[in-house]
Coordinates of C-alpha atoms in Angstrom, one line a residue:
X28 CA 0.0 0.0 0.0
X29 CA 1.3 3.4 -0.9
X30 CA 0.1 6.9 -0.1
X31 CA 1.0 10.2 -1.9
X32 CA 0.4 13.8 -0.9
X33 CA -2.6 15.4 -2.5
X34 CA -3.2 18.7 -0.7
X35 CA -3.1 20.7 2.6
X36 CA -6.2 22.5 3.7
X37 CA -6.5 25.8 5.6
X38 CA -9.7 27.5 6.5
X39 CA -9.9 31.2 5.5
X40 CA -12.3 34.1 6.4
X41 CA -12.1 36.0 3.1
X42 CA -11.6 33.8 0.1
X43 CA -10.8 36.5 -2.4
X44 CA -8.3 38.2 -0.1
X45 CA -6.6 34.8 0.5
X46 CA -6.5 33.9 -3.2
X47 CA -4.9 37.3 -3.9
X48 CA -2.3 36.9 -1.2
X49 CA -1.2 33.4 -2.3
X50 CA -1.1 34.6 -5.9
X51 CA 1.0 37.7 -5.2
X52 CA 3.2 36.3 -2.5
X53 CA 3.9 32.8 -3.9
X54 CA 2.7 32.8 -7.5
X55 CA 0.0 30.1 -6.8
X56 CA -2.9 30.0 -9.1
X57 CA -6.5 28.6 -8.7
X58 CA -6.8 25.2 -10.3
X59 CA -10.4 24.4 -9.4
X60 CA -13.3 25.5 -7.2
X61 CA -16.1 23.8 -5.4
X62 CA -19.1 25.8 -4.4
X63 CA -22.5 24.2 -3.7
X64 CA -25.7 26.0 -4.7
X65 CA -26.5 26.5 -1.0
X66 CA -23.3 28.7 -0.7
X67 CA -22.6 27.0 2.7
X68 CA -18.9 26.8 1.8
X69 CA -16.4 27.5 -1.0
X70 CA -13.3 25.4 -1.6
X71 CA -10.5 26.7 -3.9
X72 CA -7.5 24.7 -4.8
X73 CA -4.3 26.6 -5.5
X74 CA -1.3 25.1 -7.3
X75 CA 2.3 26.1 -8.2
X76 CA 1.9 24.7 -11.8
X77 CA 4.9 22.4 -11.4
X78 CA 4.1 19.9 -8.6
X79 CA 0.9 18.0 -8.1
X80 CA 0.6 19.2 -4.5
X81 CA -2.2 21.7 -3.9
X82 CA -3.2 24.1 -1.2
X83 CA -6.9 23.8 -0.4
X84 CA -8.5 27.1 0.8
X85 CA -11.9 26.5 2.5
X86 CA -14.3 29.3 3.4
X87 CA -17.3 28.4 5.6
X88 CA -20.3 30.8 5.2
X89 CA -21.4 30.5 8.8
X90 CA -18.1 30.9 10.6
X91 CA -17.9 34.6 11.5
X92 CA -15.0 34.5 14.0
X93 CA -11.3 34.2 13.3
X94 CA -9.9 30.6 13.3
X95 CA -8.0 29.4 16.3
X96 CA -4.5 28.7 15.1
X97 CA -3.3 27.4 18.4
X98 CA 0.4 28.0 18.7
X99 CA 0.7 28.2 14.9
X100 CA 3.3 25.4 14.8
X101 CA 1.7 23.9 11.7
X102 CA 2.9 25.5 8.6
X103 CA 3.4 25.1 4.9
X104 CA 6.9 25.3 3.4
X105 CA 7.8 26.4 -0.2
X106 CA 11.2 26.6 -1.9
X107 CA 12.1 29.8 -3.6
X108 CA 14.3 29.5 -6.7
X109 CA 15.5 33.1 -6.0
X110 CA 15.5 33.4 -2.3
X111 CA 16.9 36.9 -2.1
X112 CA 14.3 38.2 -4.6
X113 CA 11.5 36.4 -2.7
X114 CA 12.7 37.9 0.6
X115 CA 12.7 41.4 -0.9
X116 CA 9.2 40.9 -2.3
X117 CA 7.8 39.7 1.0
X118 CA 9.6 42.5 2.9
X119 CA 8.0 45.0 0.5
X120 CA 4.6 43.3 1.1
X121 CA 5.1 43.5 4.9
X122 CA 4.2 39.9 5.4
X123 CA 7.5 38.5 6.9
X124 CA 6.6 37.5 10.5
X125 CA 9.8 35.6 11.5
X126 CA 13.3 35.2 10.2
X127 CA 15.9 32.6 11.2
X128 CA 19.2 33.7 9.5
X129 CA 21.1 30.9 11.1
X130 CA 18.9 28.3 9.3
X131 CA 18.7 30.5 6.2
X132 CA 14.9 30.6 6.3
X133 CA 12.0 33.0 7.0
X134 CA 8.3 32.9 7.4
X135 CA 5.5 35.0 6.0
X136 CA 2.0 35.3 7.5
X137 CA -1.1 35.1 5.3
X138 CA -4.3 37.3 5.9
X139 CA -5.6 34.7 8.5
X140 CA -2.3 34.4 10.4
X141 CA -1.1 31.1 8.9
X142 CA 2.6 31.0 8.6
X143 CA 4.4 29.9 5.4
X144 CA 8.0 28.9 5.6
X145 CA 10.2 30.1 2.7
X146 CA 13.4 28.1 2.1
X147 CA 16.1 28.4 -0.5
X148 CA 16.3 26.0 -3.4
X149 CA 18.6 23.2 -2.9

C-alpha cells in the first residue's frame, strides 16, 4: 500500500483576499473551485503549476469568528528559486513575520495568520 500527498487544507475568512495573497506572495494559481448551490462553503485549490501538491482554501459561510490557530506550529513550506528576490518581495509586502538567518529561512504570514516557511532552493 502506498500513499502520496494530494493537498493541505486551511480555512480562511475571506476567500478572495486569501487567493490574492497566495497569488501575489507565492505565485500560486487557482486550479479548481467547489461551491454548492447553498453557498454553505467554498473550496478553492491553489497550485504552483509544477508539482501536483495543492493548497486547499476553505471558506465556511457560517463561521464569522477568526480561526483558532493554536500556537501556529503547523505551517506550509515552499522553496524559492531566487531566495533573495523572494525575501525582498515579501519584505515589501510587509508579510514577513519571523526570520531565522542561522537556518537560512524565514516565514510569511497570510491574511488569516497562517505561517508559510520560505526556504532556498537546494
